[in-house]
mmCIF file of C-alpha atoms in Angstrom:
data_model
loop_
_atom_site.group_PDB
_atom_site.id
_atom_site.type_symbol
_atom_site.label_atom_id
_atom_site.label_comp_id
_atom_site.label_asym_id
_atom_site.label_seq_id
_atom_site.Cartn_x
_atom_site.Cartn_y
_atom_site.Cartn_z
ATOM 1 C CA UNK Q 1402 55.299 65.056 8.595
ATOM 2 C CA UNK Q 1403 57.870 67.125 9.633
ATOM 3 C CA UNK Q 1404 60.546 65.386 8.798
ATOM 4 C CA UNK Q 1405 58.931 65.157 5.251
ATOM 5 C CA UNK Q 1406 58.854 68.880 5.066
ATOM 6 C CA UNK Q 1407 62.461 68.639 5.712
ATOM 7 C CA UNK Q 1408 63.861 66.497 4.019
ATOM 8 C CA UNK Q 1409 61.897 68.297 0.766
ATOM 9 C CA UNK Q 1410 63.434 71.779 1.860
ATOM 10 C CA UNK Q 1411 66.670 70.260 1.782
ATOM 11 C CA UNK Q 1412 66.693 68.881 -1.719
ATOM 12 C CA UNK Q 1413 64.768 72.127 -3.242
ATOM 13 C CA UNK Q 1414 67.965 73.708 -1.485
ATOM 14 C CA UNK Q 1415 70.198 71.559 -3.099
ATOM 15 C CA UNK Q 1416 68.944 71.902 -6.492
ATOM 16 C CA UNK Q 1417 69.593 75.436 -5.876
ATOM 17 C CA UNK Q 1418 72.831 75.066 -5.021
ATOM 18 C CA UNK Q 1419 73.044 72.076 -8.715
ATOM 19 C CA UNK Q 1420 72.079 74.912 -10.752
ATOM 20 C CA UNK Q 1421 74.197 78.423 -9.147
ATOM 21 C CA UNK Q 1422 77.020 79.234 -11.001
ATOM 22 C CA UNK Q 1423 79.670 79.089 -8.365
ATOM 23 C CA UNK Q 1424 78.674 75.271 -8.021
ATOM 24 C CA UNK Q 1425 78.528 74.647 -11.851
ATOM 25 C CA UNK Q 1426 82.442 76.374 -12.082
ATOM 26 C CA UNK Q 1427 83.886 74.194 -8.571
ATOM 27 C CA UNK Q 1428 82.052 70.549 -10.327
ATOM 28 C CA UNK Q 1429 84.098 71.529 -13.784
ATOM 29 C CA UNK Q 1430 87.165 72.273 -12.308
ATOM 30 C CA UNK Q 1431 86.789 76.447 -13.186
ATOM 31 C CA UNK Q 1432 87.070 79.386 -11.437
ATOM 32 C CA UNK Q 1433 84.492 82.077 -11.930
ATOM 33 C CA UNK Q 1434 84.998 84.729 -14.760
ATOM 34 C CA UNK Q 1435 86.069 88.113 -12.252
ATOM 35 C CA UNK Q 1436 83.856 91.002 -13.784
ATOM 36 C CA UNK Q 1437 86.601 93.504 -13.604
ATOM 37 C CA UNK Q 1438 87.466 95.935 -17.070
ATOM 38 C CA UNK Q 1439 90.797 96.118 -15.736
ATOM 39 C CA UNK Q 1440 91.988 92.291 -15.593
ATOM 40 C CA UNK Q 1441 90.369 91.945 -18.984
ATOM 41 C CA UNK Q 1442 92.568 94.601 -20.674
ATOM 42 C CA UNK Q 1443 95.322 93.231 -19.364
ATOM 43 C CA UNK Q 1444 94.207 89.948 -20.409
ATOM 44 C CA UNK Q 1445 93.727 91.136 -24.235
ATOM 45 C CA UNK Q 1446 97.311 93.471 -23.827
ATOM 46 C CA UNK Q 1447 99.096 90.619 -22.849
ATOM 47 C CA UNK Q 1448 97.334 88.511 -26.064
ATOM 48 C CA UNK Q 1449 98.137 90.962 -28.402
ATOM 49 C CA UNK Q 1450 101.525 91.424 -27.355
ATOM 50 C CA UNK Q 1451 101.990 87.132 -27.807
ATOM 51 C CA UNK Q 1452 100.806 87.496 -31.219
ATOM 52 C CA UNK Q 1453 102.778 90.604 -32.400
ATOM 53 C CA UNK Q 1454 105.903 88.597 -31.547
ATOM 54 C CA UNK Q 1455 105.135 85.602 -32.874
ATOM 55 C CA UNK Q 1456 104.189 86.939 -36.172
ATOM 56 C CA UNK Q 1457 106.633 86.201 -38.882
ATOM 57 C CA UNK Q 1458 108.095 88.708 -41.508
ATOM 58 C CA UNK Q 1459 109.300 87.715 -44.564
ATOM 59 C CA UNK Q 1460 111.461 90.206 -46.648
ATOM 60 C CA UNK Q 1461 111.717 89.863 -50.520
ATOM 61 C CA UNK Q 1462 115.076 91.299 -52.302
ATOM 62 C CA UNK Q 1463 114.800 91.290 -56.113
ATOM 63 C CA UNK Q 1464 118.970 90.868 -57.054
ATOM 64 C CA UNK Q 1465 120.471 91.053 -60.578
ATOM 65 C CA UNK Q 1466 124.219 91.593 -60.906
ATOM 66 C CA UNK Q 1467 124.388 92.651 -57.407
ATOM 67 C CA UNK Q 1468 127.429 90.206 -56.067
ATOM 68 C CA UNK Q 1469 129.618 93.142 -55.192
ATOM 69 C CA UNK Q 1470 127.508 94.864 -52.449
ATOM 70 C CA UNK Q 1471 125.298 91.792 -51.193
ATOM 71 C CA UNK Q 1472 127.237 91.253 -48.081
ATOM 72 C CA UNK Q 1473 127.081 94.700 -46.926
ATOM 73 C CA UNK Q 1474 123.387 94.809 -47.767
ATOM 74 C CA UNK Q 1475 122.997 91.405 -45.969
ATOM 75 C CA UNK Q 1476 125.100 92.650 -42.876
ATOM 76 C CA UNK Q 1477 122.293 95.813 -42.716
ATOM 77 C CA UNK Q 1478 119.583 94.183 -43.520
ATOM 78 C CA UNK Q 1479 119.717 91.417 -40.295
ATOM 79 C CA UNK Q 1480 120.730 94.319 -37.758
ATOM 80 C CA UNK Q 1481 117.952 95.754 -38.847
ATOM 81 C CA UNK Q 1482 115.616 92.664 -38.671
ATOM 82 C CA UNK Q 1483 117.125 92.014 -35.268
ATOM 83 C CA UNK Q 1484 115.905 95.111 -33.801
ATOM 84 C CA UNK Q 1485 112.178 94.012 -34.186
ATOM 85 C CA UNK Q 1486 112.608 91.089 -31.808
ATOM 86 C CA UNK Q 1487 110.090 89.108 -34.176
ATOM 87 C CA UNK Q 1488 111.094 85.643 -36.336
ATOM 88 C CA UNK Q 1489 111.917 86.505 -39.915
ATOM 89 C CA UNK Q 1490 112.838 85.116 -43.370
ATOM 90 C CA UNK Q 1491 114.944 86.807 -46.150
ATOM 91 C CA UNK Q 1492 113.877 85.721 -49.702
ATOM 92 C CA UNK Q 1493 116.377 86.717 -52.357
ATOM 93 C CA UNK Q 1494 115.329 86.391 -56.108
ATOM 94 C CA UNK Q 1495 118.054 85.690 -58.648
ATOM 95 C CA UNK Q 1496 116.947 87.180 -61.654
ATOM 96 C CA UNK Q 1497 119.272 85.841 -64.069
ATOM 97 C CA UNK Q 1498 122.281 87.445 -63.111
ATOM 98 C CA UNK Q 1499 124.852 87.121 -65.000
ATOM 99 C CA UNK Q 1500 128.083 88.195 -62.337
ATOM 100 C CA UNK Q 1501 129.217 86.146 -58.786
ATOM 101 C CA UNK Q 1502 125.555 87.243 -57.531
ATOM 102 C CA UNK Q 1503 124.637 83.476 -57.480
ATOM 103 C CA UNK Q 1504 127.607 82.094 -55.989
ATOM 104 C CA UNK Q 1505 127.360 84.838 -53.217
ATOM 105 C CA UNK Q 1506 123.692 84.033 -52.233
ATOM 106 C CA UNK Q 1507 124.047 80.240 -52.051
ATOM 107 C CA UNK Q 1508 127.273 81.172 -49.619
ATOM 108 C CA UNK Q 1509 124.697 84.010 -47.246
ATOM 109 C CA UNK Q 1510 121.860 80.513 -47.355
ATOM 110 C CA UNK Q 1511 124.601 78.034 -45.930
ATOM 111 C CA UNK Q 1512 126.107 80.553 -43.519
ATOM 112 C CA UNK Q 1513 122.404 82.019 -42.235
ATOM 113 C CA UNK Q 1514 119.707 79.819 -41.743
ATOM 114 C CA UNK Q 1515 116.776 82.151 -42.463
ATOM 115 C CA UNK Q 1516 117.829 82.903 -46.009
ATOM 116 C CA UNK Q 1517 116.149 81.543 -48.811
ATOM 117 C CA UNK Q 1518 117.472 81.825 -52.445
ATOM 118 C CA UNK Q 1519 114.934 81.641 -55.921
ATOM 119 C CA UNK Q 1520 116.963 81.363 -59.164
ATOM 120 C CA UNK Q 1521 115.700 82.626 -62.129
ATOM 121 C CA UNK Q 1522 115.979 80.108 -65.451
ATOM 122 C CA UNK Q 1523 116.944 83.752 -67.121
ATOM 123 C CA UNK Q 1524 116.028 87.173 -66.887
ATOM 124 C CA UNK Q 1525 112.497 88.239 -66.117
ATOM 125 C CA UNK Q 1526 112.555 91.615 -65.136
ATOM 126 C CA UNK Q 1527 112.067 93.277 -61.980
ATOM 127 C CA UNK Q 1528 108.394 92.910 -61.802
ATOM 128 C CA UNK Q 1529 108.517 88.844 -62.028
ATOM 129 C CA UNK Q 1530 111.175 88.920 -59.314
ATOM 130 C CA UNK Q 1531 109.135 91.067 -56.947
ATOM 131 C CA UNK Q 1532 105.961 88.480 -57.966
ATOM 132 C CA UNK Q 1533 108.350 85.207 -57.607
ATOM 133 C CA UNK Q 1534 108.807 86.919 -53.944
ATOM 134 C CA UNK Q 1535 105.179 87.340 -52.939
ATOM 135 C CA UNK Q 1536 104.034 83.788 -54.127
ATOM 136 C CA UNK Q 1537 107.286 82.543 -52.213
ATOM 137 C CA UNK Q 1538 106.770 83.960 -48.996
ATOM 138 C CA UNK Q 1539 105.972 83.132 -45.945
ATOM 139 C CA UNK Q 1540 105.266 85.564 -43.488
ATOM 140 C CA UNK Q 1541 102.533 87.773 -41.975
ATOM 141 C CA UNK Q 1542 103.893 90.656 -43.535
ATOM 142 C CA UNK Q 1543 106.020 91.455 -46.332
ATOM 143 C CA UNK Q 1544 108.536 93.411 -46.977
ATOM 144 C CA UNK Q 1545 109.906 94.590 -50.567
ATOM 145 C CA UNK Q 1546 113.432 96.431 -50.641
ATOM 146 C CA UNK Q 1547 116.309 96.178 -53.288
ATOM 147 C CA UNK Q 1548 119.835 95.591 -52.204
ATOM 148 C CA UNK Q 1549 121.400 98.300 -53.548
ATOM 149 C CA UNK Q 1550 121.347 99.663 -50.038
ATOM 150 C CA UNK Q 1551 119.373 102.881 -51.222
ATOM 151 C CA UNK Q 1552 116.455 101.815 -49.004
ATOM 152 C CA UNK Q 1553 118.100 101.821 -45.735
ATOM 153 C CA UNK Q 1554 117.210 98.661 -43.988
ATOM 154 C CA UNK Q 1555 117.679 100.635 -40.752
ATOM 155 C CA UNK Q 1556 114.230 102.371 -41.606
ATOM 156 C CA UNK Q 1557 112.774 98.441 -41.058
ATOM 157 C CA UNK Q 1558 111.575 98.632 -37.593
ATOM 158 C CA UNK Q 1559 109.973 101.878 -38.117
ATOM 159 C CA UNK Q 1560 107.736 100.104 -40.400
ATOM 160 C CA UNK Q 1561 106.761 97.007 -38.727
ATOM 161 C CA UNK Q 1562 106.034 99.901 -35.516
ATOM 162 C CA UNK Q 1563 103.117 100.958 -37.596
ATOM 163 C CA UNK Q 1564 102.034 97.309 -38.797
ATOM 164 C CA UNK Q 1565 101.615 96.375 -35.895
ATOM 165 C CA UNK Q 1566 99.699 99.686 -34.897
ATOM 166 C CA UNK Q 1567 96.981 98.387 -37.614
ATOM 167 C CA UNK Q 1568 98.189 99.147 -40.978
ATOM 168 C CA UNK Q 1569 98.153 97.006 -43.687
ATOM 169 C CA UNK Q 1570 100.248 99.049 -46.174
ATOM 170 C CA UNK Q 1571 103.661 100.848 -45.057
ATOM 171 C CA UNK Q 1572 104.699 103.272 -48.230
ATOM 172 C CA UNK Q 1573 108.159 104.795 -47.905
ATOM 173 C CA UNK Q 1574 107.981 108.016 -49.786
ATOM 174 C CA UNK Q 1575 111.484 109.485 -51.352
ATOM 175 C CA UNK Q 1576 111.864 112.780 -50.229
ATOM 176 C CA UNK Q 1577 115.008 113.420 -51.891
ATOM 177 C CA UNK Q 1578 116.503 111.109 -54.301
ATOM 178 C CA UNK Q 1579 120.408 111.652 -53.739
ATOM 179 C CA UNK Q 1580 123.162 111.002 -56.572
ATOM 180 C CA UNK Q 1581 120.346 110.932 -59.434
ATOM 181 C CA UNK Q 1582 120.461 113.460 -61.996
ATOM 182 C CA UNK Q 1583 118.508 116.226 -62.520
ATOM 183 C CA UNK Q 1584 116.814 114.595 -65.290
ATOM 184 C CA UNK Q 1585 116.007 111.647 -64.141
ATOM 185 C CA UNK Q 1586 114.733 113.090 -60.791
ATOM 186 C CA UNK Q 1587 112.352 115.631 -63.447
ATOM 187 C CA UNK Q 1588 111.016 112.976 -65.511
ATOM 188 C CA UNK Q 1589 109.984 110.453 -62.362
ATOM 189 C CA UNK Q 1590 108.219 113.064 -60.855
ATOM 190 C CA UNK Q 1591 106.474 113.825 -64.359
ATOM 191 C CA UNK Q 1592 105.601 109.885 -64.941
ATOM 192 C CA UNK Q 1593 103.840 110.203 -61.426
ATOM 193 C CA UNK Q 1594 101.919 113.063 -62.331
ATOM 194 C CA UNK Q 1595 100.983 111.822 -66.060
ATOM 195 C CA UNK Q 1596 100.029 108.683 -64.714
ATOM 196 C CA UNK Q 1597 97.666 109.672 -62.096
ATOM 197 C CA UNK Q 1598 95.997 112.279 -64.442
ATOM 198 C CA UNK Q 1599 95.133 109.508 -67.293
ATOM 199 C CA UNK Q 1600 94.671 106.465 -64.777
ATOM 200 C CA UNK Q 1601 91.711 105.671 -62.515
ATOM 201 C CA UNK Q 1602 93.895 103.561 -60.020
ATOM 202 C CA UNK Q 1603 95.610 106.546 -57.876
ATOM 203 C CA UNK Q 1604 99.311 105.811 -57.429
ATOM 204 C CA UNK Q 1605 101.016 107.785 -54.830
ATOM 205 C CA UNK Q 1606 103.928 109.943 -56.167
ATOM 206 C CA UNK Q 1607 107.484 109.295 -55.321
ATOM 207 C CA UNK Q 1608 107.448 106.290 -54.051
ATOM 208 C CA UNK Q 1609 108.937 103.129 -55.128
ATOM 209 C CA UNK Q 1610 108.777 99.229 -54.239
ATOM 210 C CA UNK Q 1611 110.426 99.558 -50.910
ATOM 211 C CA UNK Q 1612 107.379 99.548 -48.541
ATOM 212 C CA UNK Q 1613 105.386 96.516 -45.943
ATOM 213 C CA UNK Q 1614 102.220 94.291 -47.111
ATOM 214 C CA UNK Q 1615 100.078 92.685 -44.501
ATOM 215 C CA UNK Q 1616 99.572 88.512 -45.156
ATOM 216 C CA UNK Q 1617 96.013 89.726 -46.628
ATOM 217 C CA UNK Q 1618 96.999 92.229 -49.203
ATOM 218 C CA UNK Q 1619 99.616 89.944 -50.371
ATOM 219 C CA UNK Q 1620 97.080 86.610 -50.823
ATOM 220 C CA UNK Q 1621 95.343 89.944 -52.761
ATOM 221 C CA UNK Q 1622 98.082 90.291 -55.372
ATOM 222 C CA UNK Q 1623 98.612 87.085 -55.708
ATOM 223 C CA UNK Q 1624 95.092 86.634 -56.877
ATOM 224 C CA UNK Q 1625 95.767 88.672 -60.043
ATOM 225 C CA UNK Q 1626 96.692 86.961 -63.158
ATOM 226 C CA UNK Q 1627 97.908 89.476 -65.646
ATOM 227 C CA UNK Q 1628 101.401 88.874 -67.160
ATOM 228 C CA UNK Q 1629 102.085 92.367 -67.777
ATOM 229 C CA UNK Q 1630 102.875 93.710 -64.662
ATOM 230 C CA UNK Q 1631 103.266 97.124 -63.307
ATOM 231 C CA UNK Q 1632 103.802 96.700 -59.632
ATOM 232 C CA UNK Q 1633 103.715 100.289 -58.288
ATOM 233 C CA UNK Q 1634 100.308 100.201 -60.203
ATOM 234 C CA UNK Q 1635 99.602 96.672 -58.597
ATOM 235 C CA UNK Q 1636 100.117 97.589 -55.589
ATOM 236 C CA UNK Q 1637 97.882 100.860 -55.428
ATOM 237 C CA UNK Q 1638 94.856 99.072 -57.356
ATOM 238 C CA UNK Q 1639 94.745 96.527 -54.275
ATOM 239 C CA UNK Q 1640 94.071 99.257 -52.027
ATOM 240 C CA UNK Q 1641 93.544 98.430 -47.925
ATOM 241 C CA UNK Q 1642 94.650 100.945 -45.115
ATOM 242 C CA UNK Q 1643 98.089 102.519 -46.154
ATOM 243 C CA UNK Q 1644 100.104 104.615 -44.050
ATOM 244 C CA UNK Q 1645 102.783 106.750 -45.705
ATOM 245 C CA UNK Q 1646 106.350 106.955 -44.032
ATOM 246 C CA UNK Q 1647 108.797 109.587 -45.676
ATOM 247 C CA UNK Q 1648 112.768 108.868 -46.003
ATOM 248 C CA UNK Q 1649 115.606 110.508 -47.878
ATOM 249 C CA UNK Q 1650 117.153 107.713 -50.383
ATOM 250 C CA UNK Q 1651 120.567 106.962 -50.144
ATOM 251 C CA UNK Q 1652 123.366 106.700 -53.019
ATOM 252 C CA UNK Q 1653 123.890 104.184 -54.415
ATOM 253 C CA UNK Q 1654 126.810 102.049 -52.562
ATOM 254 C CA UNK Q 1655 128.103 99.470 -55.032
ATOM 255 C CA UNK Q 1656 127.693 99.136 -58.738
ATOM 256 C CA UNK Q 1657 125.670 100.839 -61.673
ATOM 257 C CA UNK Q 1658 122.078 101.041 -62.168
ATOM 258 C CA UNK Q 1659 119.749 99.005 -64.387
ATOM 259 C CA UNK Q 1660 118.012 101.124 -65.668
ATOM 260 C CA UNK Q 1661 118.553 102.922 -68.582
ATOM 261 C CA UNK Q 1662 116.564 105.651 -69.998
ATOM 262 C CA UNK Q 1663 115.555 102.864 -73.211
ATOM 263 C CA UNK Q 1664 114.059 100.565 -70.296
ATOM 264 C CA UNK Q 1665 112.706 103.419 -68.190
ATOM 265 C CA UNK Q 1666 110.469 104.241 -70.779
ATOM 266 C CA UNK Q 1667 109.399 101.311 -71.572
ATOM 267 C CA UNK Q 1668 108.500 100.918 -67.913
ATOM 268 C CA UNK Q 1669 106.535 104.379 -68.202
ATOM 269 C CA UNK Q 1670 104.688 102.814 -71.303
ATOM 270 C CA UNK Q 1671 103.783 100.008 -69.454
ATOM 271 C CA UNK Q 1672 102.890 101.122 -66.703
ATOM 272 C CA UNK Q 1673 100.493 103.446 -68.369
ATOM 273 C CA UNK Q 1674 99.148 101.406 -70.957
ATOM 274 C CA UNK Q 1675 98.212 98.288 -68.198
ATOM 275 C CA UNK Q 1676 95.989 100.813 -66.307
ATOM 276 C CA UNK Q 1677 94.119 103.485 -68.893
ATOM 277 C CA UNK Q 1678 92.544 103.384 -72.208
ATOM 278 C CA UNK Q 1679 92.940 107.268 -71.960
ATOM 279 C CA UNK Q 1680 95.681 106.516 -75.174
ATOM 280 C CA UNK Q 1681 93.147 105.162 -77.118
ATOM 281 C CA UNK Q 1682 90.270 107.617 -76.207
ATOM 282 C CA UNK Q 1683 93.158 110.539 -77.124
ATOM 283 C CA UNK Q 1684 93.843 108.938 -80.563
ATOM 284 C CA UNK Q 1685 89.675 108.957 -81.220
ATOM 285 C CA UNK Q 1686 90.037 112.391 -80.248
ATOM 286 C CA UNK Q 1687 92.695 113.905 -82.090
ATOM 287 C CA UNK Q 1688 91.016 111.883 -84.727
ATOM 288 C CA UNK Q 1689 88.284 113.933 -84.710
ATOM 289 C CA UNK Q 1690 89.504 117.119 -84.196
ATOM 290 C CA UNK Q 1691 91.957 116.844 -87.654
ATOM 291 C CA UNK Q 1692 88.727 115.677 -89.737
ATOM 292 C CA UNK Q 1693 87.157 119.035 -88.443
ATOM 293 C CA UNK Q 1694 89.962 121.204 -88.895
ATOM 294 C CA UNK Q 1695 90.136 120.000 -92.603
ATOM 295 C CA UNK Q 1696 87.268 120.190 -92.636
ATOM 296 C CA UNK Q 1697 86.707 123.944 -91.670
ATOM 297 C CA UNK Q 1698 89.490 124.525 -94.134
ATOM 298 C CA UNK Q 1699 88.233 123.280 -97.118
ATOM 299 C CA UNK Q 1700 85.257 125.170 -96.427
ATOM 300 C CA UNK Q 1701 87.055 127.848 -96.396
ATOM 301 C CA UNK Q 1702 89.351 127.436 -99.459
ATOM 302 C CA UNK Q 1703 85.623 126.766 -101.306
ATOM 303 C CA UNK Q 1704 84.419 130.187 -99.816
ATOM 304 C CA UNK Q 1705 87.883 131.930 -101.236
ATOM 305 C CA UNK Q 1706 87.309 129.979 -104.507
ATOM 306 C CA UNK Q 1707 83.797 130.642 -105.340
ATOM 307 C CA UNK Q 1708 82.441 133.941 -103.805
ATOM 308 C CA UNK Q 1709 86.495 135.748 -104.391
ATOM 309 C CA UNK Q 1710 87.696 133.857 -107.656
ATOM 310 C CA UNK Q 1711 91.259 133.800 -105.907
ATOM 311 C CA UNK Q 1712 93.214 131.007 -107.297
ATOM 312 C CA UNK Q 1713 94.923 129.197 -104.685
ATOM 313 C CA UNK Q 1714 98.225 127.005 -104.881
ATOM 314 C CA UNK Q 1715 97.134 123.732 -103.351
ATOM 315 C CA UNK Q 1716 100.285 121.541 -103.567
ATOM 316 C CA UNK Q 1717 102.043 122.928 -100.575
ATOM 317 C CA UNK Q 1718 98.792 123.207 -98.596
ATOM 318 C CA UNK Q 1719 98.401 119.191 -99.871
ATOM 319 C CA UNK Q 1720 101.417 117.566 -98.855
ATOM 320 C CA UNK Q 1721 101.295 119.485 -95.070
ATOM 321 C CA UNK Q 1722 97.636 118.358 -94.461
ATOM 322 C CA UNK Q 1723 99.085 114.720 -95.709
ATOM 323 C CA UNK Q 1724 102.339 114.563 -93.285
ATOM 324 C CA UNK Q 1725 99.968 115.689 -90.340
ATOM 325 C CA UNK Q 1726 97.186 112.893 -91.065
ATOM 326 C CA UNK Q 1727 99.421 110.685 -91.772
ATOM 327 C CA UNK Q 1728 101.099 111.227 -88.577
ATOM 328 C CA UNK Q 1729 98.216 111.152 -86.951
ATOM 329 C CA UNK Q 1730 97.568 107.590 -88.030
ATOM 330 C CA UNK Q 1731 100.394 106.292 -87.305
ATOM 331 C CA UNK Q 1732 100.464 107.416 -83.829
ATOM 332 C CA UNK Q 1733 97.254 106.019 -83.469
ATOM 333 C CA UNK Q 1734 98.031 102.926 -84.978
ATOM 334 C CA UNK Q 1735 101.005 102.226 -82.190
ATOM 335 C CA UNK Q 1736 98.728 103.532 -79.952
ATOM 336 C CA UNK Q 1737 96.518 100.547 -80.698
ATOM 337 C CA UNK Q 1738 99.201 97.924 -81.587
ATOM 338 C CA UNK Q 1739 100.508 98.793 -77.741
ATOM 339 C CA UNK Q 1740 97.027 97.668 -76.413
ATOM 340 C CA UNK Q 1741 96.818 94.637 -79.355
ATOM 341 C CA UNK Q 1742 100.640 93.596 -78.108
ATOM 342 C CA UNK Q 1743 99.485 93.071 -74.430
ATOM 343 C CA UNK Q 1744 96.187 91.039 -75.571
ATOM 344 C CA UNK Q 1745 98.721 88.380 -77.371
ATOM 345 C CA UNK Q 1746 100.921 88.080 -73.871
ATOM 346 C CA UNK Q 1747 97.837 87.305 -72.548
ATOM 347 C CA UNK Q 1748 96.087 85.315 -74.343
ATOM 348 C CA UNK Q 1749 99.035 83.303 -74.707
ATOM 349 C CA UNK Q 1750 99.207 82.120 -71.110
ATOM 350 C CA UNK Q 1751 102.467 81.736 -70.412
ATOM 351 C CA UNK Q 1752 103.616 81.980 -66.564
ATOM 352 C CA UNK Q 1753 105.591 85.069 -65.422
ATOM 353 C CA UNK Q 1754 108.817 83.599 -64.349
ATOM 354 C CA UNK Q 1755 110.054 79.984 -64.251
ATOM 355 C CA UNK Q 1756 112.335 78.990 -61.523
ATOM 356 C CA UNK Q 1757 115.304 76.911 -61.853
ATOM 357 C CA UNK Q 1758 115.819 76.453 -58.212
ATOM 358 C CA UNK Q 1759 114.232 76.997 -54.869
ATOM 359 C CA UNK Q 1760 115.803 76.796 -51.470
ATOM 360 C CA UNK Q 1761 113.481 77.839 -48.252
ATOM 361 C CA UNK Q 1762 115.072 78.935 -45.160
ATOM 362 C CA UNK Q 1763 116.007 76.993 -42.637
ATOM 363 C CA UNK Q 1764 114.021 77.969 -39.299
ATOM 364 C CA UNK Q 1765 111.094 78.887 -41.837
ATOM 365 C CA UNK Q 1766 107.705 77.624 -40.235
ATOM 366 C CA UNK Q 1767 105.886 75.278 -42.058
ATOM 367 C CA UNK Q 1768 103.132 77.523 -43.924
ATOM 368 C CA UNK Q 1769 99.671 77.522 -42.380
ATOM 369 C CA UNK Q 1770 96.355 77.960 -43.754
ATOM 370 C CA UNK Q 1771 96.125 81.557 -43.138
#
């Protein structure tokens, strides 16, 4: 009986010791999870710290008739890059230049293997270039810059600092815009103004395309199919966490600029027209208030007429109220044909840019399913 007894205890005891913890971890080969706050946040530290350097960046360089200063920009731009410590691709987009810029780029993707060259069939425009860029690239972040060299590259690790500190946007504000005139420098700082008082989507002012998009905010933009694009408005309308870094731009090193005050304000136009219908509310309104001021003075032309029998000359008064209405009119009618010109881009379906060649980088990882 005794022994029964015993030999009972000792199996209840070594079910006991089956179903503890300690014996569960030694049968699979584990050792027990150490309750301590302090190995943990070194464990986590240490994770993040994997990850940050393993992410990727990709940086996208619109280029048209840019030959003579791409090696200097190149040199800059991979000191820079270096700095971070982190893998990285360099995307240049070939809109259509017409100079040695094409010959120089397929010469910087031979001689560096993370450089990676799009070639326009023609000349898109900035906008497609910067688009061509996003859909093209590879990376966990993005970064836009022109390579005109003034965006300093050097201001690169600054940005990928606060990426990595959680933001998902990096702006890079201009605050001073060096060898531009003071005209130019007045109307950009009106356009920002004009465009945030008639627009719903607010755009910060004085800033450019130079800034750093997360892999998320770029799968964003990609997601939006409109052929007329305003990037700066894009790119603002997205939203997600921005954080705003300020810089002083540089002069420009090598060549001429683009941009003329003809394409500048067509820029302006369509920039404002592809985010507010204010235009066409304005046109209703000034509408209005001419049929009320003619009206008001006919009444009181009648009132002189009948109650004061003062003859009054009317074909002066006539042809004025005729020049202003039919001003009026017409303004509002290229108000309208504006909005009407963008519907039949649309509606016609055509893609944005069409590439004529496409080489990836080199060390490039394949793409994942982020």
């Amino acid at each position: 009986m005794n022994s029964d007894m015993a030999r009972l205890g000792r199996r209840a005891n070594n079910k006991r010791n089956f179903a503890s913890p300690r014996y569960l971890y030694r049968r699979a080969g584990v050792r027990p999870v150490q309750s301590s706050m302090h190995e943990l946040g070194d464990a986590i530290g240490t994770s993040r710290a994997n990850s940050s350097s393993k992410r990727l960046l990709s940086v996208v360089a619109p280029v048209f008739n840019e030959g003579d200063g791409l090696l200097r920009f190149h040199s800059n731009l991979v000191a820079a890059l270096k700095v971070t410590g982190r893998d990285y691709e360099v995307i240049y987009v070939n809109d259509g230049s017409r100079d040695a810029t094409g010959t120089v780029l397929e010469s910087l993707r031979v001689l560096d293997r993370h450089v990676a060259v799009a070639h326009f069939s023609r000349n898109f425009g900035k906008e497609a270039a910067m688009t061509a860029g996003l859909h093209l690239a590879q990376g966990d972040a993005v970064i836009l810059i022109d390579a005109d060299l003034q965006d300093p590259p050097a201001l690169i690790p600054s940005m990928v600092k606060v990426w990595d500190e959680g933001a998902d946007v990096v702006i890079m504000r201009r605050r001073s815009r060096a060898g531009e005139t003071w005209f130019k420098t007045f109307t950009a700082y009106a356009f920002y103004r004009v465009f945030n008082w008639v627009s719903e989507t607010s755009m910060p002012a004085d800033v450019g395309d130079f800034r750093l998009l997360s892999r998320r905010v770029v799968e964003a933009i990609n997601q939006l199919p409109e052929r007329n694009r305003f990037m700066k408005g894009i790119f603002a309308w997205v939203g997600f966490d921005a954080v705003t870094i300020d810089y002083d731009r540089e002069v420009r090193q090598v060549g001429s600029t683009k941009w003329g005050m003809r394409k500048l304000w067509r820029f302006a136009v369509e920039g404002i027209v592809g985010f507010s219908a204010v235009p066409l509310k304005m046109a209703t309104y000034i509408g209005i208030g001419c049929a009320l001021a003619s009206l008001l003075y006919g009444v009181y032309f009648l009132t002189k007429t009948l109650f004061f029998s003062e003859a009054i000359e009317g074909f002066p008064v006539l042809i004025i109220t005729a020049l202003i209405l039919g001003g009026v009119q017409l303004t509002a009618i290229g108000i309208l044909g504006e909005y009407v010109g963008r519907l039949l881009v649309e509606s016609k379906g055509r893609p944005l840019y069409l590439l004529k060649d496409f080489h990836p980088a080199a060390s490039t990882r394949v793409p994942n399913s982020r």
